[in-house]
Amino acid sequence: MAARAAAVGARSLEPLDFGSTADIIKLIPKDLFAELCERIIQHLHGQSPGVDTVELCQRFQTAGVEMNVAALAKIINVVSFLFGTAAKNNLSAEELSTGLGNAISTLPKHAVQVIRHIWNEQGKFIIMSEDARNMATVGQIIDIQWKLGMAVSSDSCRSLKYPYITMTLKVAEPSGQIMSKSFEMTIPQFQDFFRHFKEMAAVLETV
């Protein structure tokens, strides 16, 4: 089973640009890589909505690791794929590490050790049910923040000091990353946005 999973994993990892991602993983100390894997496992186990990529990237940078959000997102995608494949194929820690060793020769030794250890300890708790896989195909909003501002210049506003609303959505992506998405609306746009929410709430009350 491990050989089959390794062959499938190697082919499936190609679109994830694993070669360059493995080079980045080599720069991450073992303890920080273990923390990253722990957070991914917690997400797959349903204990968290996702991995806060921005917050974790800041932690890496504070620890002296040169890292940006895009590079960290690639690592999260690859490790999530590895754990997800192991869960789907019901692989043991030995089968997973053997598969990694055969299919992904560029992965640093300390990363293989961490992945094997964490999967051995917590992999049995990960259940990739059909319903869970279907739910994972769309993002989930986990927080909404807004603030009122005054525009000093805008293509859509004719006068200065025109009020506008800034909305920030924190979204757990299907990949397991938690990303923040911000956008601005004029007051009429916000009122229309709010109207749609009221309509959705009214429909939900009838369910």
PDB file of C-alpha atoms in Angstrom:
ATOM      1  CA  MET A   1       0.000   0.000   0.000  1.00  0.00           C
ATOM      2  CA  ALA A   2       2.831   2.407   0.824  1.00  0.00           C
ATOM      3  CA  ALA A   3       4.415   1.991  -2.623  1.00  0.00           C
ATOM      4  CA  ARG A   4       1.066   2.701  -4.302  1.00  0.00           C
ATOM      5  CA  ALA A   5       0.423   5.739  -2.088  1.00  0.00           C
ATOM      6  CA  ALA A   6       3.927   7.007  -2.772  1.00  0.00           C
ATOM      7  CA  ALA A   7       3.430   6.772  -6.540  1.00  0.00           C
ATOM      8  CA  VAL A   8       0.073   8.536  -6.339  1.00  0.00           C
ATOM      9  CA  GLY A   9       1.532  11.162  -3.987  1.00  0.00           C
ATOM     10  CA  ALA A  10       4.474  11.893  -6.237  1.00  0.00           C
ATOM     11  CA  ARG A  11       2.208  12.509  -9.247  1.00  0.00           C
ATOM     12  CA  SER A  12      -0.271  14.575  -7.244  1.00  0.00           C
ATOM     13  CA  LEU A  13       2.438  16.712  -5.684  1.00  0.00           C
ATOM     14  CA  GLU A  14       3.719  17.932  -9.045  1.00  0.00           C
ATOM     15  CA  PRO A  15       1.081  20.722  -9.398  1.00  0.00           C
ATOM     16  CA  LEU A  16       1.976  21.879  -5.853  1.00  0.00           C
ATOM     17  CA  ASP A  17       5.548  22.766  -6.948  1.00  0.00           C
ATOM     18  CA  PHE A  18       6.913  20.456  -4.258  1.00  0.00           C
ATOM     19  CA  GLY A  19      10.560  20.906  -5.257  1.00  0.00           C
ATOM     20  CA  SER A  20      10.695  24.583  -4.343  1.00  0.00           C
ATOM     21  CA  THR A  21       8.503  23.975  -1.287  1.00  0.00           C
ATOM     22  CA  ALA A  22      10.926  21.343   0.016  1.00  0.00           C
ATOM     23  CA  ASP A  23      13.749  23.878  -0.288  1.00  0.00           C
ATOM     24  CA  ILE A  24      11.793  26.269   1.931  1.00  0.00           C
ATOM     25  CA  ILE A  25      11.048  23.519   4.471  1.00  0.00           C
ATOM     26  CA  LYS A  26      14.809  22.982   4.860  1.00  0.00           C
ATOM     27  CA  LEU A  27      15.053  26.488   6.347  1.00  0.00           C
ATOM     28  CA  ILE A  28      12.474  25.805   9.090  1.00  0.00           C
ATOM     29  CA  PRO A  29      13.786  24.527  12.454  1.00  0.00           C
ATOM     30  CA  LYS A  30      12.406  21.203  13.603  1.00  0.00           C
ATOM     31  CA  ASP A  31      10.365  22.667  16.487  1.00  0.00           C
ATOM     32  CA  LEU A  32       8.631  25.247  14.290  1.00  0.00           C
ATOM     33  CA  PHE A  33       7.910  22.692  11.575  1.00  0.00           C
ATOM     34  CA  ALA A  34       6.418  20.436  14.257  1.00  0.00           C
ATOM     35  CA  GLU A  35       4.180  23.300  15.403  1.00  0.00           C
ATOM     36  CA  LEU A  36       3.034  23.843  11.809  1.00  0.00           C
ATOM     37  CA  CYS A  37       2.211  20.137  11.407  1.00  0.00           C
ATOM     38  CA  GLU A  38       0.352  20.130  14.734  1.00  0.00           C
ATOM     39  CA  ARG A  39      -1.848  23.000  13.575  1.00  0.00           C
ATOM     40  CA  ILE A  40      -2.608  21.235  10.301  1.00  0.00           C
ATOM     41  CA  ILE A  41      -3.528  18.036  12.153  1.00  0.00           C
ATOM     42  CA  GLN A  42      -5.802  20.024  14.476  1.00  0.00           C
ATOM     43  CA  HIS A  43      -7.573  21.454  11.441  1.00  0.00           C
ATOM     44  CA  LEU A  44      -7.987  18.049   9.799  1.00  0.00           C
ATOM     45  CA  HIS A  45      -9.269  16.692  13.098  1.00  0.00           C
ATOM     46  CA  GLY A  46     -11.901  19.431  13.201  1.00  0.00           C
ATOM     47  CA  GLN A  47     -10.412  21.093  16.292  1.00  0.00           C
ATOM     48  CA  SER A  48      -9.768  24.378  14.471  1.00  0.00           C
ATOM     49  CA  PRO A  49     -11.271  26.044  11.384  1.00  0.00           C
ATOM     50  CA  GLY A  50      -7.851  26.311   9.726  1.00  0.00           C
ATOM     51  CA  VAL A  51      -4.261  27.484  10.014  1.00  0.00           C
ATOM     52  CA  ASP A  52      -3.822  31.234  10.458  1.00  0.00           C
ATOM     53  CA  THR A  53      -1.169  31.735   7.790  1.00  0.00           C
ATOM     54  CA  VAL A  54      -0.482  35.395   8.595  1.00  0.00           C
ATOM     55  CA  GLU A  55      -0.133  34.836  12.351  1.00  0.00           C
ATOM     56  CA  LEU A  56       2.093  31.779  11.879  1.00  0.00           C
ATOM     57  CA  CYS A  57       4.249  33.600   9.318  1.00  0.00           C
ATOM     58  CA  GLN A  58       4.834  36.406  11.814  1.00  0.00           C
ATOM     59  CA  ARG A  59       5.847  33.810  14.399  1.00  0.00           C
ATOM     60  CA  PHE A  60       8.366  32.290  11.997  1.00  0.00           C
ATOM     61  CA  GLN A  61       9.813  35.716  11.177  1.00  0.00           C
ATOM     62  CA  THR A  62      10.133  36.563  14.880  1.00  0.00           C
ATOM     63  CA  ALA A  63      12.081  33.325  15.326  1.00  0.00           C
ATOM     64  CA  GLY A  64      14.498  34.452  12.606  1.00  0.00           C
ATOM     65  CA  VAL A  65      13.142  32.345   9.730  1.00  0.00           C
ATOM     66  CA  GLU A  66      12.918  34.211   6.414  1.00  0.00           C
ATOM     67  CA  MET A  67       9.384  33.474   5.340  1.00  0.00           C
ATOM     68  CA  ASN A  68       6.476  35.141   3.564  1.00  0.00           C
ATOM     69  CA  VAL A  69       2.783  34.279   3.526  1.00  0.00           C
ATOM     70  CA  ALA A  70       2.851  32.881  -0.025  1.00  0.00           C
ATOM     71  CA  ALA A  71       5.719  30.496   0.753  1.00  0.00           C
ATOM     72  CA  LEU A  72       4.094  29.361   3.993  1.00  0.00           C
ATOM     73  CA  ALA A  73       0.821  28.768   2.149  1.00  0.00           C
ATOM     74  CA  LYS A  74       2.626  26.388  -0.226  1.00  0.00           C
ATOM     75  CA  ILE A  75       4.026  24.425   2.724  1.00  0.00           C
ATOM     76  CA  ILE A  76       0.588  24.179   4.338  1.00  0.00           C
ATOM     77  CA  ASN A  77      -0.892  22.920   1.056  1.00  0.00           C
ATOM     78  CA  VAL A  78       1.777  20.223   0.689  1.00  0.00           C
ATOM     79  CA  VAL A  79       1.670  18.985   4.297  1.00  0.00           C
ATOM     80  CA  SER A  80      -2.150  19.031   4.293  1.00  0.00           C
ATOM     81  CA  PHE A  81      -2.087  16.970   1.110  1.00  0.00           C
ATOM     82  CA  LEU A  82       0.324  14.442   2.653  1.00  0.00           C
ATOM     83  CA  PHE A  83      -1.773  14.004   5.803  1.00  0.00           C
ATOM     84  CA  GLY A  84      -4.986  13.905   3.783  1.00  0.00           C
ATOM     85  CA  THR A  85      -3.584  11.222   1.459  1.00  0.00           C
ATOM     86  CA  ALA A  86      -2.407   9.184   4.452  1.00  0.00           C
ATOM     87  CA  ALA A  87      -5.878   9.402   6.024  1.00  0.00           C
ATOM     88  CA  LYS A  88      -7.665   8.530   2.792  1.00  0.00           C
ATOM     89  CA  ASN A  89      -5.456   5.448   2.256  1.00  0.00           C
ATOM     90  CA  ASN A  90      -5.377   4.522   5.955  1.00  0.00           C
ATOM     91  CA  LEU A  91      -1.566   4.529   6.027  1.00  0.00           C
ATOM     92  CA  SER A  92       0.462   3.787   9.139  1.00  0.00           C
ATOM     93  CA  ALA A  93       3.316   6.084  10.183  1.00  0.00           C
ATOM     94  CA  GLU A  94       5.797   3.561   8.770  1.00  0.00           C
ATOM     95  CA  GLU A  95       3.987   3.365   5.440  1.00  0.00           C
ATOM     96  CA  LEU A  96       3.730   7.149   5.262  1.00  0.00           C
ATOM     97  CA  SER A  97       7.427   7.753   5.991  1.00  0.00           C
ATOM     98  CA  THR A  98       8.470   4.956   3.605  1.00  0.00           C
ATOM     99  CA  GLY A  99       6.317   6.476   0.914  1.00  0.00           C
ATOM    100  CA  LEU A 100       7.811   9.898   1.546  1.00  0.00           C
ATOM    101  CA  GLY A 101      11.323   8.527   1.411  1.00  0.00           C
ATOM    102  CA  ASN A 102      10.744   6.761  -1.908  1.00  0.00           C
ATOM    103  CA  ALA A 103       8.724   9.435  -3.666  1.00  0.00           C
ATOM    104  CA  ILE A 104      10.090  12.704  -2.261  1.00  0.00           C
ATOM    105  CA  SER A 105      13.853  12.489  -1.989  1.00  0.00           C
ATOM    106  CA  THR A 106      14.208  16.258  -1.601  1.00  0.00           C
ATOM    107  CA  LEU A 107      12.298  16.433   1.692  1.00  0.00           C
ATOM    108  CA  PRO A 108      14.736  17.106   4.577  1.00  0.00           C
ATOM    109  CA  LYS A 109      15.272  14.306   7.082  1.00  0.00           C
ATOM    110  CA  HIS A 110      14.012  16.320  10.053  1.00  0.00           C
ATOM    111  CA  ALA A 111      10.737  17.044   8.229  1.00  0.00           C
ATOM    112  CA  VAL A 112      10.162  13.334   7.508  1.00  0.00           C
ATOM    113  CA  GLN A 113      10.845  12.549  11.181  1.00  0.00           C
ATOM    114  CA  VAL A 114       8.349  15.179  12.347  1.00  0.00           C
ATOM    115  CA  ILE A 115       5.640  14.088   9.912  1.00  0.00           C
ATOM    116  CA  ARG A 116       6.115  10.438  10.893  1.00  0.00           C
ATOM    117  CA  HIS A 117       6.032  11.196  14.628  1.00  0.00           C
ATOM    118  CA  ILE A 118       2.933  13.386  14.481  1.00  0.00           C
ATOM    119  CA  TRP A 119       1.093  10.957  12.214  1.00  0.00           C
ATOM    120  CA  ASN A 120       1.981   8.074  14.532  1.00  0.00           C
ATOM    121  CA  GLU A 121       0.608   9.981  17.534  1.00  0.00           C
ATOM    122  CA  GLN A 122      -2.449  11.649  16.038  1.00  0.00           C
ATOM    123  CA  GLY A 123      -3.121  10.219  12.590  1.00  0.00           C
ATOM    124  CA  LYS A 124      -5.581   7.662  13.931  1.00  0.00           C
ATOM    125  CA  PHE A 125      -7.909  10.490  14.951  1.00  0.00           C
ATOM    126  CA  ILE A 126      -8.215  11.850  11.412  1.00  0.00           C
ATOM    127  CA  ILE A 127     -11.288  10.523   9.618  1.00  0.00           C
ATOM    128  CA  MET A 128     -11.690  11.700   6.032  1.00  0.00           C
ATOM    129  CA  SER A 129     -15.394  10.936   5.603  1.00  0.00           C
ATOM    130  CA  GLU A 130     -17.235  11.690   2.374  1.00  0.00           C
ATOM    131  CA  ASP A 131     -19.239  14.440   4.095  1.00  0.00           C
ATOM    132  CA  ALA A 132     -16.044  16.010   5.454  1.00  0.00           C
ATOM    133  CA  ARG A 133     -14.448  16.016   1.991  1.00  0.00           C
ATOM    134  CA  ASN A 134     -17.548  17.636   0.496  1.00  0.00           C
ATOM    135  CA  MET A 135     -17.605  20.329   3.189  1.00  0.00           C
ATOM    136  CA  ALA A 136     -13.921  21.047   2.582  1.00  0.00           C
ATOM    137  CA  THR A 137     -14.539  22.216  -0.990  1.00  0.00           C
ATOM    138  CA  VAL A 138     -15.720  25.683   0.093  1.00  0.00           C
ATOM    139  CA  GLY A 139     -14.322  28.262   2.477  1.00  0.00           C
ATOM    140  CA  GLN A 140     -15.930  29.113   5.791  1.00  0.00           C
ATOM    141  CA  ILE A 141     -16.248  32.582   7.330  1.00  0.00           C
ATOM    142  CA  ILE A 142     -14.993  32.506  10.917  1.00  0.00           C
ATOM    143  CA  ASP A 143     -14.966  36.227  11.714  1.00  0.00           C
ATOM    144  CA  ILE A 144     -16.333  39.509  10.334  1.00  0.00           C
ATOM    145  CA  GLN A 145     -15.018  42.951  11.266  1.00  0.00           C
ATOM    146  CA  TRP A 146     -16.026  46.368   9.992  1.00  0.00           C
ATOM    147  CA  LYS A 147     -15.140  49.999  10.526  1.00  0.00           C
ATOM    148  CA  LEU A 148     -16.425  53.364   9.353  1.00  0.00           C
ATOM    149  CA  GLY A 149     -14.005  55.656   7.561  1.00  0.00           C
ATOM    150  CA  MET A 150     -13.967  58.950   5.694  1.00  0.00           C
ATOM    151  CA  ALA A 151     -12.658  59.039   2.130  1.00  0.00           C
ATOM    152  CA  VAL A 152     -10.179  61.788   1.277  1.00  0.00           C
ATOM    153  CA  SER A 153     -10.041  60.817  -2.407  1.00  0.00           C
ATOM    154  CA  SER A 154     -11.969  58.322  -4.495  1.00  0.00           C
ATOM    155  CA  ASP A 155     -12.929  57.670  -8.101  1.00  0.00           C
ATOM    156  CA  SER A 156     -16.496  56.831  -7.048  1.00  0.00           C
ATOM    157  CA  CYS A 157     -17.036  59.718  -4.605  1.00  0.00           C
ATOM    158  CA  ARG A 158     -17.558  63.243  -5.880  1.00  0.00           C
ATOM    159  CA  SER A 159     -16.837  64.977  -2.598  1.00  0.00           C
ATOM    160  CA  LEU A 160     -14.120  64.597  -0.003  1.00  0.00           C
ATOM    161  CA  LYS A 161     -14.869  63.265   3.486  1.00  0.00           C
ATOM    162  CA  TYR A 162     -17.370  60.843   2.038  1.00  0.00           C
ATOM    163  CA  PRO A 163     -18.145  58.040   4.522  1.00  0.00           C
ATOM    164  CA  TYR A 164     -17.377  54.447   3.594  1.00  0.00           C
ATOM    165  CA  ILE A 165     -17.326  51.034   5.287  1.00  0.00           C
ATOM    166  CA  THR A 166     -14.327  48.716   5.360  1.00  0.00           C
ATOM    167  CA  MET A 167     -15.235  45.048   5.787  1.00  0.00           C
ATOM    168  CA  THR A 168     -12.677  42.395   6.744  1.00  0.00           C
ATOM    169  CA  LEU A 169     -13.628  38.737   6.475  1.00  0.00           C
ATOM    170  CA  LYS A 170     -11.475  36.049   8.075  1.00  0.00           C
ATOM    171  CA  VAL A 171     -12.004  32.941   5.968  1.00  0.00           C
ATOM    172  CA  ALA A 172     -10.879  29.345   6.521  1.00  0.00           C
ATOM    173  CA  GLU A 173      -9.935  28.218   3.019  1.00  0.00           C
ATOM    174  CA  PRO A 174     -10.469  24.629   1.778  1.00  0.00           C
ATOM    175  CA  SER A 175      -6.673  24.218   1.910  1.00  0.00           C
ATOM    176  CA  GLY A 176      -6.775  24.764   5.677  1.00  0.00           C
ATOM    177  CA  GLN A 177      -5.324  28.258   5.631  1.00  0.00           C
ATOM    178  CA  ILE A 178      -7.016  31.139   7.416  1.00  0.00           C
ATOM    179  CA  MET A 179      -6.882  34.248   5.252  1.00  0.00           C
ATOM    180  CA  SER A 180      -8.199  37.789   5.706  1.00  0.00           C
ATOM    181  CA  LYS A 181     -10.039  39.453   2.831  1.00  0.00           C
ATOM    182  CA  SER A 182     -10.849  43.164   2.998  1.00  0.00           C
ATOM    183  CA  PHE A 183     -13.006  45.366   0.792  1.00  0.00           C
ATOM    184  CA  GLU A 184     -14.611  48.804   0.915  1.00  0.00           C
ATOM    185  CA  MET A 185     -18.203  49.859   0.284  1.00  0.00           C
ATOM    186  CA  THR A 186     -20.001  53.143   0.101  1.00  0.00           C
ATOM    187  CA  ILE A 187     -22.881  53.613   2.544  1.00  0.00           C
ATOM    188  CA  PRO A 188     -25.529  52.765  -0.114  1.00  0.00           C
ATOM    189  CA  GLN A 189     -23.563  49.625  -1.043  1.00  0.00           C
ATOM    190  CA  PHE A 190     -23.340  48.626   2.622  1.00  0.00           C
ATOM    191  CA  GLN A 191     -27.071  49.180   3.088  1.00  0.00           C
ATOM    192  CA  ASP A 192     -27.772  46.911   0.101  1.00  0.00           C
ATOM    193  CA  PHE A 193     -25.313  44.355   1.521  1.00  0.00           C
ATOM    194  CA  PHE A 194     -27.135  44.472   4.860  1.00  0.00           C
ATOM    195  CA  ARG A 195     -30.502  44.059   3.118  1.00  0.00           C
ATOM    196  CA  HIS A 196     -29.307  40.798   1.546  1.00  0.00           C
ATOM    197  CA  PHE A 197     -28.229  39.527   4.966  1.00  0.00           C
ATOM    198  CA  LYS A 198     -31.669  40.316   6.381  1.00  0.00           C
ATOM    199  CA  GLU A 199     -33.275  38.406   3.522  1.00  0.00           C
ATOM    200  CA  MET A 200     -31.047  35.381   4.209  1.00  0.00           C
ATOM    201  CA  ALA A 201     -31.877  35.543   7.918  1.00  0.00           C
ATOM    202  CA  ALA A 202     -35.605  35.628   7.121  1.00  0.00           C
ATOM    203  CA  VAL A 203     -35.278  32.553   4.893  1.00  0.00           C
ATOM    204  CA  LEU A 204     -33.320  30.669   7.587  1.00  0.00           C
ATOM    205  CA  GLU A 205     -36.082  31.319  10.108  1.00  0.00           C
ATOM    206  CA  THR A 206     -38.454  29.324   7.917  1.00  0.00           C
ATOM    207  CA  VAL A 207     -36.167  26.274   7.755  1.00  0.00           C
TER     208      VAL A 207
END
